[in-house]
Coordinates of C-alpha atoms and ligand atoms in Angstrom, one line a residue:
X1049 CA 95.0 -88.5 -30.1
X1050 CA 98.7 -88.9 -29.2
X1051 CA 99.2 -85.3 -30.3
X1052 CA 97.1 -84.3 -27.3
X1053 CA 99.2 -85.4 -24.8
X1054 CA 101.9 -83.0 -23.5
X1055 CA 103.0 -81.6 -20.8
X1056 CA 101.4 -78.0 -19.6
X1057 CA 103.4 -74.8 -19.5
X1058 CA 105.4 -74.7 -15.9
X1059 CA 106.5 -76.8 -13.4
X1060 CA 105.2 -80.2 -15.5
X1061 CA 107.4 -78.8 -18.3
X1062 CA 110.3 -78.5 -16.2
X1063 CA 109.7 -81.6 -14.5
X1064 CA 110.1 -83.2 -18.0
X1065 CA 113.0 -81.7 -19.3
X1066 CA 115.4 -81.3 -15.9
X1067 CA 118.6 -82.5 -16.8
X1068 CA 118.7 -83.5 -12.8
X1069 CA 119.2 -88.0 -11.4
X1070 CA 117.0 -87.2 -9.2
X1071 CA 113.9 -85.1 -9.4
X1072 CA 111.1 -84.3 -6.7
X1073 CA 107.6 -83.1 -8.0
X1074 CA 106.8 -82.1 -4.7
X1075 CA 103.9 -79.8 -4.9
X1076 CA 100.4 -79.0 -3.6
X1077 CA 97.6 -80.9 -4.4
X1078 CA 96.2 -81.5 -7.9
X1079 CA 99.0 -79.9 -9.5
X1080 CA 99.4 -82.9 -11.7
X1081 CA 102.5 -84.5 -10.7
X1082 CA 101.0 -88.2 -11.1
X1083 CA 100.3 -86.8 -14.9
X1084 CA 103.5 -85.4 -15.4
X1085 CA 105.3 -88.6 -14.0
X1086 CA 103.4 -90.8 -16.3
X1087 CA 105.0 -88.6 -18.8
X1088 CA 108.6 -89.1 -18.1
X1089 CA 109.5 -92.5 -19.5
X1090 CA 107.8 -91.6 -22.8
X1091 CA 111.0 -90.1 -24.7
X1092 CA 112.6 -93.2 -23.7
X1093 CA 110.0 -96.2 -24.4
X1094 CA 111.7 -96.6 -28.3
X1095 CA 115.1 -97.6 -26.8
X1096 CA 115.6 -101.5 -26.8
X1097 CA 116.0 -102.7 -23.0
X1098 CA 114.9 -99.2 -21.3
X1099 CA 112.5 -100.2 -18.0
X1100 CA 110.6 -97.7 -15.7
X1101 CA 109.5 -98.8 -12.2
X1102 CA 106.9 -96.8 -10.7
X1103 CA 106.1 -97.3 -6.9
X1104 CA 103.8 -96.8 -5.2
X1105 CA 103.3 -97.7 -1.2
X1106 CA 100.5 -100.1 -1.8
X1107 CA 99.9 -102.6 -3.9
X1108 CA 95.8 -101.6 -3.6
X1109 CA 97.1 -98.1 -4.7
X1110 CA 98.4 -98.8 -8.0
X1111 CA 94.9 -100.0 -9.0
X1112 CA 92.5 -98.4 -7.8
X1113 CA 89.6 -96.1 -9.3
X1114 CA 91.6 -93.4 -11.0
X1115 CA 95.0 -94.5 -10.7
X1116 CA 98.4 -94.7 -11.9
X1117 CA 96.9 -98.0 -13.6
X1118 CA 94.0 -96.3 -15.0
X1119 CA 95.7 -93.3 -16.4
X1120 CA 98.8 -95.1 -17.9
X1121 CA 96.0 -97.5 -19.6
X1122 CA 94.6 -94.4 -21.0
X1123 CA 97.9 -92.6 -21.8
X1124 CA 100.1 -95.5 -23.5
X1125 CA 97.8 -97.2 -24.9
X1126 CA 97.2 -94.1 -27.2
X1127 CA 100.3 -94.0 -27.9
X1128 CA 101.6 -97.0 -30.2
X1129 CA 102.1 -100.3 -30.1
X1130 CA 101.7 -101.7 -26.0
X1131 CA 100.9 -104.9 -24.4
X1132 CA 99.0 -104.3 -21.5
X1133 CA 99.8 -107.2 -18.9
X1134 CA 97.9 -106.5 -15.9
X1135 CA 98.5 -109.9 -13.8
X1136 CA 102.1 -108.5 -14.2
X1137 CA 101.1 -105.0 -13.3
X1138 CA 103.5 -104.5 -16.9
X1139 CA 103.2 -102.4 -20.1
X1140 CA 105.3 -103.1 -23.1
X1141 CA 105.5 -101.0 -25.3
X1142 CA 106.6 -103.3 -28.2
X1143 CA 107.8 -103.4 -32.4
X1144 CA 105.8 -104.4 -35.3
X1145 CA 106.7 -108.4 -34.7
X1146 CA 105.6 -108.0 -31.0
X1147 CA 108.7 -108.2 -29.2
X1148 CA 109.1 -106.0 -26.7
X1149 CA 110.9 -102.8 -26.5
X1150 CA 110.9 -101.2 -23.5
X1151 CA 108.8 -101.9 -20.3
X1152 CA 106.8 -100.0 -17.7
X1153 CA 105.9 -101.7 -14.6
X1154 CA 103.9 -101.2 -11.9
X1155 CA 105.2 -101.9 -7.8
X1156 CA 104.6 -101.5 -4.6
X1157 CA 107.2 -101.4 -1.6
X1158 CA 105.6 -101.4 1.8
X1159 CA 107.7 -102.8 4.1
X1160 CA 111.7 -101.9 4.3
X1161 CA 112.2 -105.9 4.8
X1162 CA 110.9 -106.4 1.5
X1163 CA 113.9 -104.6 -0.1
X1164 CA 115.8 -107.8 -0.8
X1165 CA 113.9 -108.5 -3.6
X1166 CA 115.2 -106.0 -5.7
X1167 CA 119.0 -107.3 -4.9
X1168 CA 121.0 -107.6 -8.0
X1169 CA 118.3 -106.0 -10.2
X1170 CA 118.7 -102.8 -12.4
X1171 CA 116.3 -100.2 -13.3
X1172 CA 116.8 -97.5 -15.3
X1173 CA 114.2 -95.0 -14.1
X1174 CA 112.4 -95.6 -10.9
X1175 CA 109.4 -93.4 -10.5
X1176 CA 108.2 -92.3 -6.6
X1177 CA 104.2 -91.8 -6.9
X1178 CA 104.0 -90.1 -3.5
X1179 CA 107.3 -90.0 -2.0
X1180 CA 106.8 -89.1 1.4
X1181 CA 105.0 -92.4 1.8
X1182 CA 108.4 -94.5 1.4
X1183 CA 111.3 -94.3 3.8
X1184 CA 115.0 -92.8 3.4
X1185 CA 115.8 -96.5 3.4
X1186 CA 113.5 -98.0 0.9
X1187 CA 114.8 -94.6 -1.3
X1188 CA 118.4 -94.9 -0.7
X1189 CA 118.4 -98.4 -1.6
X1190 CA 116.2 -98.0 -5.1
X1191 CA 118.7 -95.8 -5.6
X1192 CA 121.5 -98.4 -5.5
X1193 CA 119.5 -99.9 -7.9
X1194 CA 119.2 -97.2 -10.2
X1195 CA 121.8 -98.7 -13.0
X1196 CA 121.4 -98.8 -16.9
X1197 CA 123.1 -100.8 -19.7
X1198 CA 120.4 -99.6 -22.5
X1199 CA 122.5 -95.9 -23.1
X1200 CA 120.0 -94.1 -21.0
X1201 CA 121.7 -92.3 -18.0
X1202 CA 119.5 -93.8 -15.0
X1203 CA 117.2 -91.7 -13.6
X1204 CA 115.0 -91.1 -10.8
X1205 CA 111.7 -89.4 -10.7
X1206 CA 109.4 -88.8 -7.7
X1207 CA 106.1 -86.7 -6.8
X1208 CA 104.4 -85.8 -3.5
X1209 CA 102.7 -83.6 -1.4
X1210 CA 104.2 -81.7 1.5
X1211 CA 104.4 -83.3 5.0
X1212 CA 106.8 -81.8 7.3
X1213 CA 107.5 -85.0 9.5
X1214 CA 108.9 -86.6 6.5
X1215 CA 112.8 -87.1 6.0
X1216 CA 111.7 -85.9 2.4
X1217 CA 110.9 -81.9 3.6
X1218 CA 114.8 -82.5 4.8
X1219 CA 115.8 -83.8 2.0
X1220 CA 114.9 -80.8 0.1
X1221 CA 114.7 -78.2 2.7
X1222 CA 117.1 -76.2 0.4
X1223 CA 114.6 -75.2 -2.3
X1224 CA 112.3 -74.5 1.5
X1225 CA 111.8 -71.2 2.9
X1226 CA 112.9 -72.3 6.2
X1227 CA 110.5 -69.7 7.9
X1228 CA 107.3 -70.4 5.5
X1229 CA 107.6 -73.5 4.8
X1230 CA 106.7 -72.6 1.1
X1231 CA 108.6 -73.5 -1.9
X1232 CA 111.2 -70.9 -2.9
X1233 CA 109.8 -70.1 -6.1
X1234 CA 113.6 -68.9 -7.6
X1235 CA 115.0 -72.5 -6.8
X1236 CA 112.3 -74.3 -8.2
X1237 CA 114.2 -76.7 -10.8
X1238 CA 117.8 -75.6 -10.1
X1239 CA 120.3 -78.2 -9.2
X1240 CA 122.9 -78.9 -5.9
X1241 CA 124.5 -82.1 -5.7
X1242 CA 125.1 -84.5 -2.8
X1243 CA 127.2 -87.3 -1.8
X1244 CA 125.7 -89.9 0.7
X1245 CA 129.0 -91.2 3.4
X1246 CA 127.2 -93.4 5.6
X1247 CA 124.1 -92.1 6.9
X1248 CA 125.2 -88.6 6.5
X1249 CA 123.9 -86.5 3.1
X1250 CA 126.7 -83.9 1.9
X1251 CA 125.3 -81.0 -0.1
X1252 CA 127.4 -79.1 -2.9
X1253 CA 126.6 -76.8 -5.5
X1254 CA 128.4 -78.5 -8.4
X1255 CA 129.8 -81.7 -8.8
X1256 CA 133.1 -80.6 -8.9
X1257 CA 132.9 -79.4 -4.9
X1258 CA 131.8 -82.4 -4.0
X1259 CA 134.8 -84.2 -6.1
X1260 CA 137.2 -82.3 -4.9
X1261 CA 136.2 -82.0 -1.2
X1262 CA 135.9 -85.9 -0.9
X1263 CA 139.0 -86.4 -3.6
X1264 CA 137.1 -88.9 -5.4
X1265 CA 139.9 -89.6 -8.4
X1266 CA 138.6 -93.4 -9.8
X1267 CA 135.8 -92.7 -12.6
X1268 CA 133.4 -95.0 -10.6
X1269 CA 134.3 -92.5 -7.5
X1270 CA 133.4 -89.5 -9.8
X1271 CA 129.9 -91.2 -10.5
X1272 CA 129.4 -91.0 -6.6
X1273 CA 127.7 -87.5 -6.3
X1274 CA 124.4 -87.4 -7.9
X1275 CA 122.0 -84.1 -9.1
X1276 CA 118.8 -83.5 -7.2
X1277 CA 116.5 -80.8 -8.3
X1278 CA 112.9 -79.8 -6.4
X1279 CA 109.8 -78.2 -8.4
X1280 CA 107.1 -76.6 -6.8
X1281 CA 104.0 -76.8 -8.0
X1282 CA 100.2 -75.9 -7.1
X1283 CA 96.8 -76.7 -8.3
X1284 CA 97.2 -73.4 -10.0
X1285 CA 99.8 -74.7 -11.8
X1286 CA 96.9 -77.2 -13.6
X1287 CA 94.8 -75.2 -16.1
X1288 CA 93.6 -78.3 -17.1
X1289 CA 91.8 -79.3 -14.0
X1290 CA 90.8 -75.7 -12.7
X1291 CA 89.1 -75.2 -16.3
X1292 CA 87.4 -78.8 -15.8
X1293 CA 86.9 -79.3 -12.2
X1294 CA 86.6 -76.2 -10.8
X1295 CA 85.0 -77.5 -7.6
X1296 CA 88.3 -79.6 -6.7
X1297 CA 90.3 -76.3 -6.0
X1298 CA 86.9 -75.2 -3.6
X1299 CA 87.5 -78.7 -1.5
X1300 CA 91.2 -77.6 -1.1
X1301 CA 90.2 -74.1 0.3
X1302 CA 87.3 -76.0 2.6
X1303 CA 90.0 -78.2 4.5
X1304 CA 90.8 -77.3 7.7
X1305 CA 94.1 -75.5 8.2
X1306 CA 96.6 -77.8 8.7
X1307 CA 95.9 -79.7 5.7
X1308 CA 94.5 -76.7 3.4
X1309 CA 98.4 -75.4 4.1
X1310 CA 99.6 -78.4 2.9
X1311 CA 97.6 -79.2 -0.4
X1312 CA 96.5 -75.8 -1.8
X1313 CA 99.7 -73.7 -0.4
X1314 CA 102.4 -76.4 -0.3
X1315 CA 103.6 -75.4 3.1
X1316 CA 106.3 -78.0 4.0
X1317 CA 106.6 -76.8 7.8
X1318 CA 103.0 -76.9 8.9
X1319 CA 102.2 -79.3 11.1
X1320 CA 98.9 -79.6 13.8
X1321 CA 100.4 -76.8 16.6
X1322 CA 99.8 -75.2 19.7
X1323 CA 98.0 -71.6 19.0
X1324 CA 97.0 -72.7 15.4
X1325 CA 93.1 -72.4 16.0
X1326 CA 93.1 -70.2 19.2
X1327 CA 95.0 -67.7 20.9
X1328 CA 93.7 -65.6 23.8
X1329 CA 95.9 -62.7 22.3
X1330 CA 92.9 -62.5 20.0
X1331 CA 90.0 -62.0 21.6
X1332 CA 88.3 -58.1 21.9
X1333 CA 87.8 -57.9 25.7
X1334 CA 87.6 -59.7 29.1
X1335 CA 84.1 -58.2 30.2
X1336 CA 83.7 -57.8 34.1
X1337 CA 80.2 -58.4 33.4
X1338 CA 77.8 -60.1 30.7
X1339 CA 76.3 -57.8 28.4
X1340 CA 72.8 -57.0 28.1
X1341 CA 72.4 -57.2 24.7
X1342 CA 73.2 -60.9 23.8
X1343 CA 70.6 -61.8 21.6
X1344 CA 70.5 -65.6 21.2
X1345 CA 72.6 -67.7 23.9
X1346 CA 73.1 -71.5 23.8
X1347 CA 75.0 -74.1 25.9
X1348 CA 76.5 -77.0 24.1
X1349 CA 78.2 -80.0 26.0
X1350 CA 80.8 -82.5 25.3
X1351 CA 80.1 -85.2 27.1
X1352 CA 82.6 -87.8 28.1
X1353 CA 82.7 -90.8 25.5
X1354 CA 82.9 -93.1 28.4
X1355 CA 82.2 -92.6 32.2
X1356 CA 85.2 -94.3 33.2
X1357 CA 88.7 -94.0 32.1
X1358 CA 91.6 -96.3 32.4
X1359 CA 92.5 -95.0 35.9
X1360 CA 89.1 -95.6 36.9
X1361 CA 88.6 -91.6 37.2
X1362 CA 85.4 -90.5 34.9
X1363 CA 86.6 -89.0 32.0
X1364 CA 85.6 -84.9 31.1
X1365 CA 82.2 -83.6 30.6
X1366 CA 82.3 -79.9 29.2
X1367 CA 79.4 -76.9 28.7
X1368 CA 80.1 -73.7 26.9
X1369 CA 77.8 -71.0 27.6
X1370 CA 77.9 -68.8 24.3
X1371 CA 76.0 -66.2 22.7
X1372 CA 75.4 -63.8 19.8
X1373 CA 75.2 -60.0 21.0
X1374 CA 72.7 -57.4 18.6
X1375 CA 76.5 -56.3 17.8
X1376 CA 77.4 -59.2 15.9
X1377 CA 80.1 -60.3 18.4
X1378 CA 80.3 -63.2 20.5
X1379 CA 80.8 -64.3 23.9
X1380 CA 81.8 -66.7 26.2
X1381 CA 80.0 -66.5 29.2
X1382 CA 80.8 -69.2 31.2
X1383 CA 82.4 -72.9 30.9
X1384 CA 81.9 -76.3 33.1
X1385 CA 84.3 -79.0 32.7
X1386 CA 84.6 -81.7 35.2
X1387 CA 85.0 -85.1 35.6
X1388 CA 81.6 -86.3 36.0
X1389 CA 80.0 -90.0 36.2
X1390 CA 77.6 -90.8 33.9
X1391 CA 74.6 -90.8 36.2
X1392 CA 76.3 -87.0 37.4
X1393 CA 76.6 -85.9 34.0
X1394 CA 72.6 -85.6 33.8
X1395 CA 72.2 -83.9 36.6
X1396 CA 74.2 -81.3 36.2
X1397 CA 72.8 -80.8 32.5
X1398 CA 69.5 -80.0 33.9
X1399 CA 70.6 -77.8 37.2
X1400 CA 72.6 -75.8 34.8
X1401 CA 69.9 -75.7 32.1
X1402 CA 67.9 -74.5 35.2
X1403 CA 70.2 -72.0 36.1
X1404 CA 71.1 -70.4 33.0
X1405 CA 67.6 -69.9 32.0
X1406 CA 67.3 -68.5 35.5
X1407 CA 69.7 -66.3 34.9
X1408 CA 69.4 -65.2 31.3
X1409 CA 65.9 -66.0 29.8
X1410 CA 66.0 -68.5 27.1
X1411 CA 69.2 -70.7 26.6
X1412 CA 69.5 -73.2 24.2
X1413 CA 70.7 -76.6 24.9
X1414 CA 72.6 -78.7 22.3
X1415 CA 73.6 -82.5 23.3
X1416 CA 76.1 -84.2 20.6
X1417 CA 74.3 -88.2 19.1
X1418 CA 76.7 -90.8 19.2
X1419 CA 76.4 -92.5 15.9
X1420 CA 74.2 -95.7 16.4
X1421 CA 71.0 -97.0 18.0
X1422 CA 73.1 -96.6 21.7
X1423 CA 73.5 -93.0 20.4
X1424 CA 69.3 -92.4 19.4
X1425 CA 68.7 -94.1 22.7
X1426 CA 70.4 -92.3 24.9
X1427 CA 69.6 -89.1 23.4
X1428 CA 65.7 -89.7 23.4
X1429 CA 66.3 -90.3 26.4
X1430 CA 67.9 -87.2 27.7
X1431 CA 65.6 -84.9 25.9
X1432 CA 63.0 -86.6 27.6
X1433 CA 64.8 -86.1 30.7
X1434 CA 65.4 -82.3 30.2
X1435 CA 61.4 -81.7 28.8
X1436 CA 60.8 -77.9 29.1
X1437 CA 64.0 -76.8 27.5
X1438 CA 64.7 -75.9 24.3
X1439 CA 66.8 -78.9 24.0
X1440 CA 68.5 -80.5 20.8
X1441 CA 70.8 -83.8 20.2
X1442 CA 73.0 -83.4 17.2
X1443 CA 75.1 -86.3 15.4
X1444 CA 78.6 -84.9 14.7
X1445 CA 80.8 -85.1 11.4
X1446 CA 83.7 -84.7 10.6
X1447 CA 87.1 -84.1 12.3
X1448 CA 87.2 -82.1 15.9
X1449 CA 89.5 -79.6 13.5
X1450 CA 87.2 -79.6 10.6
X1451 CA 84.7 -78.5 13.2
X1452 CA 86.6 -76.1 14.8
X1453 CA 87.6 -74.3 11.9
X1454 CA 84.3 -72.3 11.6
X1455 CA 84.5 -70.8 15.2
X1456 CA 88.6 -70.3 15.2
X1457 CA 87.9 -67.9 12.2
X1458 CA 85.6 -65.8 14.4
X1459 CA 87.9 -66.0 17.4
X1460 CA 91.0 -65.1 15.0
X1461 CA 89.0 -62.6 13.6
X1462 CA 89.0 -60.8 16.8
X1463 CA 85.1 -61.3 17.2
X1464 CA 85.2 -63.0 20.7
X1465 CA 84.9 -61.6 24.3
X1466 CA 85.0 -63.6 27.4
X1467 CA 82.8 -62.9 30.5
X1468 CA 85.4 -62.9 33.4
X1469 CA 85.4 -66.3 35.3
X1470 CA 87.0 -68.4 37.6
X1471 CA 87.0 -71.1 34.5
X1472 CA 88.9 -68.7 32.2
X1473 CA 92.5 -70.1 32.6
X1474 CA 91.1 -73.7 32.4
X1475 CA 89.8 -72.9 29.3
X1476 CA 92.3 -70.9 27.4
X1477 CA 94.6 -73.7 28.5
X1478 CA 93.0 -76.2 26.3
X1479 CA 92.0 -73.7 23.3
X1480 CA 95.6 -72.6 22.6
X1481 CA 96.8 -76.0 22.8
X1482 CA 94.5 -77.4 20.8
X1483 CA 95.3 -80.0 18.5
X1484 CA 97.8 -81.5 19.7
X1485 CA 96.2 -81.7 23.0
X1486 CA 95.1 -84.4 25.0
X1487 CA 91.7 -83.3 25.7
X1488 CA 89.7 -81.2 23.3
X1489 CA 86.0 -81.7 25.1
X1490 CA 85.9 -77.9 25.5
X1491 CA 87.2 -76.7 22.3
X1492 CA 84.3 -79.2 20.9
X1493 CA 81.5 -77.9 23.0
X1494 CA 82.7 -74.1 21.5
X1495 CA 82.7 -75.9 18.2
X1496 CA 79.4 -77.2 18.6
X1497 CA 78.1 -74.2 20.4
X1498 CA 78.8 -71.6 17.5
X1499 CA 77.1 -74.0 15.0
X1500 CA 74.4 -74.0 17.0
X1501 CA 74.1 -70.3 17.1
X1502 CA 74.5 -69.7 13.6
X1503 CA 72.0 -71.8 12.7
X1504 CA 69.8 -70.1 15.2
X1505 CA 70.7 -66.7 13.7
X1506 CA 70.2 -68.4 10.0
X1507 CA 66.5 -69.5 10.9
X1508 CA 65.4 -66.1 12.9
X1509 CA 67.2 -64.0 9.8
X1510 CA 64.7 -66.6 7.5
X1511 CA 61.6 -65.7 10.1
X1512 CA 62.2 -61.5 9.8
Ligands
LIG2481 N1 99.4 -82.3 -19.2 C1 98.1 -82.7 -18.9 N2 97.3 -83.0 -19.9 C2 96.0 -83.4 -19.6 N3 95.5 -83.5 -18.4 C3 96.3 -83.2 -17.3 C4 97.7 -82.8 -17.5 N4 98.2 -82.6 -16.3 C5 97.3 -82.9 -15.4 N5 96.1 -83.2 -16.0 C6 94.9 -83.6 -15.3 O1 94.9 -83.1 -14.0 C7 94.4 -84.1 -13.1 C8 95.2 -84.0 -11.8 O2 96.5 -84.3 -12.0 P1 97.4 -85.3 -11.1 O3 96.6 -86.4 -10.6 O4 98.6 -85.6 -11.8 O5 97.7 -84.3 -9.9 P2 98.6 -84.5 -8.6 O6 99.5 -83.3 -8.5 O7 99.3 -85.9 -8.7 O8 97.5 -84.6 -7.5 P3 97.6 -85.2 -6.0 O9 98.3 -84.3 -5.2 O10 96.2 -85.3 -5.7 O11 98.3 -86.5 -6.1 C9 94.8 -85.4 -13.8 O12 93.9 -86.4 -13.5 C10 94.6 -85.1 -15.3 O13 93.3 -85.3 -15.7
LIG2482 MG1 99.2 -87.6 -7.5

């Protein structure tokens, strides 16, 4: 069985045999970091008074279903000779007689106050599950700790996933295409060095820069600068998983973008921006006029969560006119968004359902469900209310970007025009700035709107 267990071809081979202090896994998702840091104390386990300490943020994290825990269990305890202790979140990996060799143990730092504990003590490898979830601080000072009297030069090993708010992505922002944010595939595994004065990190190529630009002369100086090395990695990188759980890698390519940059692409700069979902640079046209060939229209509202906000001022209510033209393309044909009270925010649901049927023959009209019996209530209710229409209340999922993502394809597609309105500014506003925006009730009702034609086109294409 132990035969089985080695490290695949790549960045997990690299990872294992860098001659770097201090290495960051630091890939996409799935690219088996956790794996290949599990991996990393194993030449060393023999070697009488050699101890690993992995970390992870929380203590809940170390144990749970499919953890570090778990896979070490099933790792080491292949291996030889190991004393699981699992009150002591320990593995020893111990002789014939039962004393023990070497240990691997099992922590979790979450607060920086809590680094005091580790005063005095010495570690010869300290493993980083997830890096980005510690601070510089709680790093830099493991790192003081980082000491050795078994032989072993001490060592320190880390994984994580790309988060650009992170002093990590600065950390390592050499081995970063600064205008990507990808890894730079050539630096992947090579070494710079750095000395740390203060708060201050000093980069150098070799160790020798860095010796002779500080003039560190003492051979404890001359220990100062350490070796840091990046590797890249991607679920691609993981034959092992594609080839047995194929549908992981089609859950990265469903998340929305921010986060499918992130964990399939390893994009260290993305971040949830301005312009990222919508641009009005990417529409087709501003028609003067609206078409005659839309084929299905609906209008889908956002209503406001509460009716009052903390200033006392009713908080947004939006309605996105939209429909689906015998072309294939889309429209926009007309927006609401105002401040409404709740008793208001009826009204004007059923003069405008009035009016746009009026106007264009039959509209759809799609109401979001708040989750609960409230929510069931208050919809019934409204249907009820706006009997005659072709009316529908729909209980949301997911995030306002995961449901966004569907419609900013079409729009960045160039498959969008917009009917000419006073509301166009208004509402180009808020699309462009959407996420980071404050208020996203008309990017939802567009959202919610091009769901609802879609399934509308999906049933007719069924009918025909
Ligand atoms: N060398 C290997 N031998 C056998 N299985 C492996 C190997 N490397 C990775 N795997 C498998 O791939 C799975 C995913 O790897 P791992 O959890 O290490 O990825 P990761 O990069 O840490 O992912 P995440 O970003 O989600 O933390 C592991 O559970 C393991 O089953
Ligand atoms: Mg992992």
């Amino acid at each position: 069985m132990s035969s089985k267990i080695s490290p695949q071809q790549g960045p997990q081979t690299l990872f294992l045999t860098t001659e770097a202090d201090i290495a960051i896994y630091g890939g996409a998702a799935g690219g088996g970091k956790s794996f290949a840091l599990l991996l990393t104390p194993l030449p060393y386990v023999g070697i009488k008074g050699f101890g690993t300490v992995i970390f992870r943020r929380d203590y809940g994290m170390i144990f749970s279903e499919g953890s570090l825990w778990d896979e070490s269990m099933r790792l080491y305890t292949a291996l030889g000779n190991v004393t699981v202790k699992r009150g002591q979140a320990e593995m020893r990996f111990t002789d014939r007689k039962g004393d023990t060799i070497s240990k691997i143990s099992y922590r979790h730092i979450a607060r920086d106050d809590e680094l005091s504990n580790w005063q005095g003590s010495q570690i010869c490898q300290i493993c980083f599950d997830e890096l980005t979830h510690f601070s510089q601080k709680q790093f830099f000072y493991m790192l003081s700790r980082n000491r050795s009297t078994c032989g072993v030069r001490p060592f320190v090993r880390a994984t994580c996933n790309p988060d650009a708010d992170s002093w990590v992505a600065k950390f390592i922002s050499w081995w970063i295409n600064d205008e990507t944010g990808y890894a730079i595939q050539e630096r992947s595994g090579v070494l710079r060095w750095f000395i740390r004065r203060g708060e201050e990190i000093h980069w150098a190529d070799s160790k020798t820069d860095l010796i002779e630009q500080f003039g560190l002369k003492t051979r404890e100086e001359q220990a100062e600068p350490k070796s840091v090395t990046f590797i890249a990695s991607t679920i691609y990188d993981n034959k092992i998983m594609l080839s047995k759980n194929p549908e992981y890698l089609a859950n990265l390519k469903a998340l929305p973008i921010v986060e499918r940059e992130r964990l399939l692409s390893g994009n260290w700069k993305i971040k949830p921006a301005a312009g990222l979902f919508f641009k009005r640079t990417q529409i087709g046209d501003m028609l003067p006029i609206i078409p005659a060939d839309v084929k299905t229209w609906v209008r889908s509202w956002d209503l406001a969560a509460t009716s009052e906000d903390e200033g006392g001022e009713p908080a947004y209510t939006a309605g996105v006119l939209m429909g689906k033209r015998s072309n294939g393309r889309y429209i926009v044909a007309d927006v609401i968004n105002r401040r409404l009270s709740s008793s208001d925010v009826r009204a004007t649901i059923k003069h405008t359902a009035a009016t746009d049927n009026a106007r264009l023959g039959r509209v759809a009209v799609r109401l979001p469900k708040d989750p609960g019996q409230a929510g069931k209530d208050q919809a019934e209710s409204m249907l009820k209310f706006l009997a005659g229409y072709n009316v529908k209340a729909i209980a949301e999922s997911g995030s306002k970007e995961a449901r966004a993502e569907p419609v900013a394809a079409q729009w960045q597609s160039g498959n969008f025009d917009i009917v000419v309105g006073d509301w166009n500014e208004m509402y180009f506003t808020q699309l462009e700035s959407f996420p980071s925006s404050k208020f996203k009730d008309m990017v939802d009702a567009t959202s919610t709107a091009f769901a609802e034609l879609e399934n509308v086109f999906d049933i007719t294409s069924l009918i025909t």
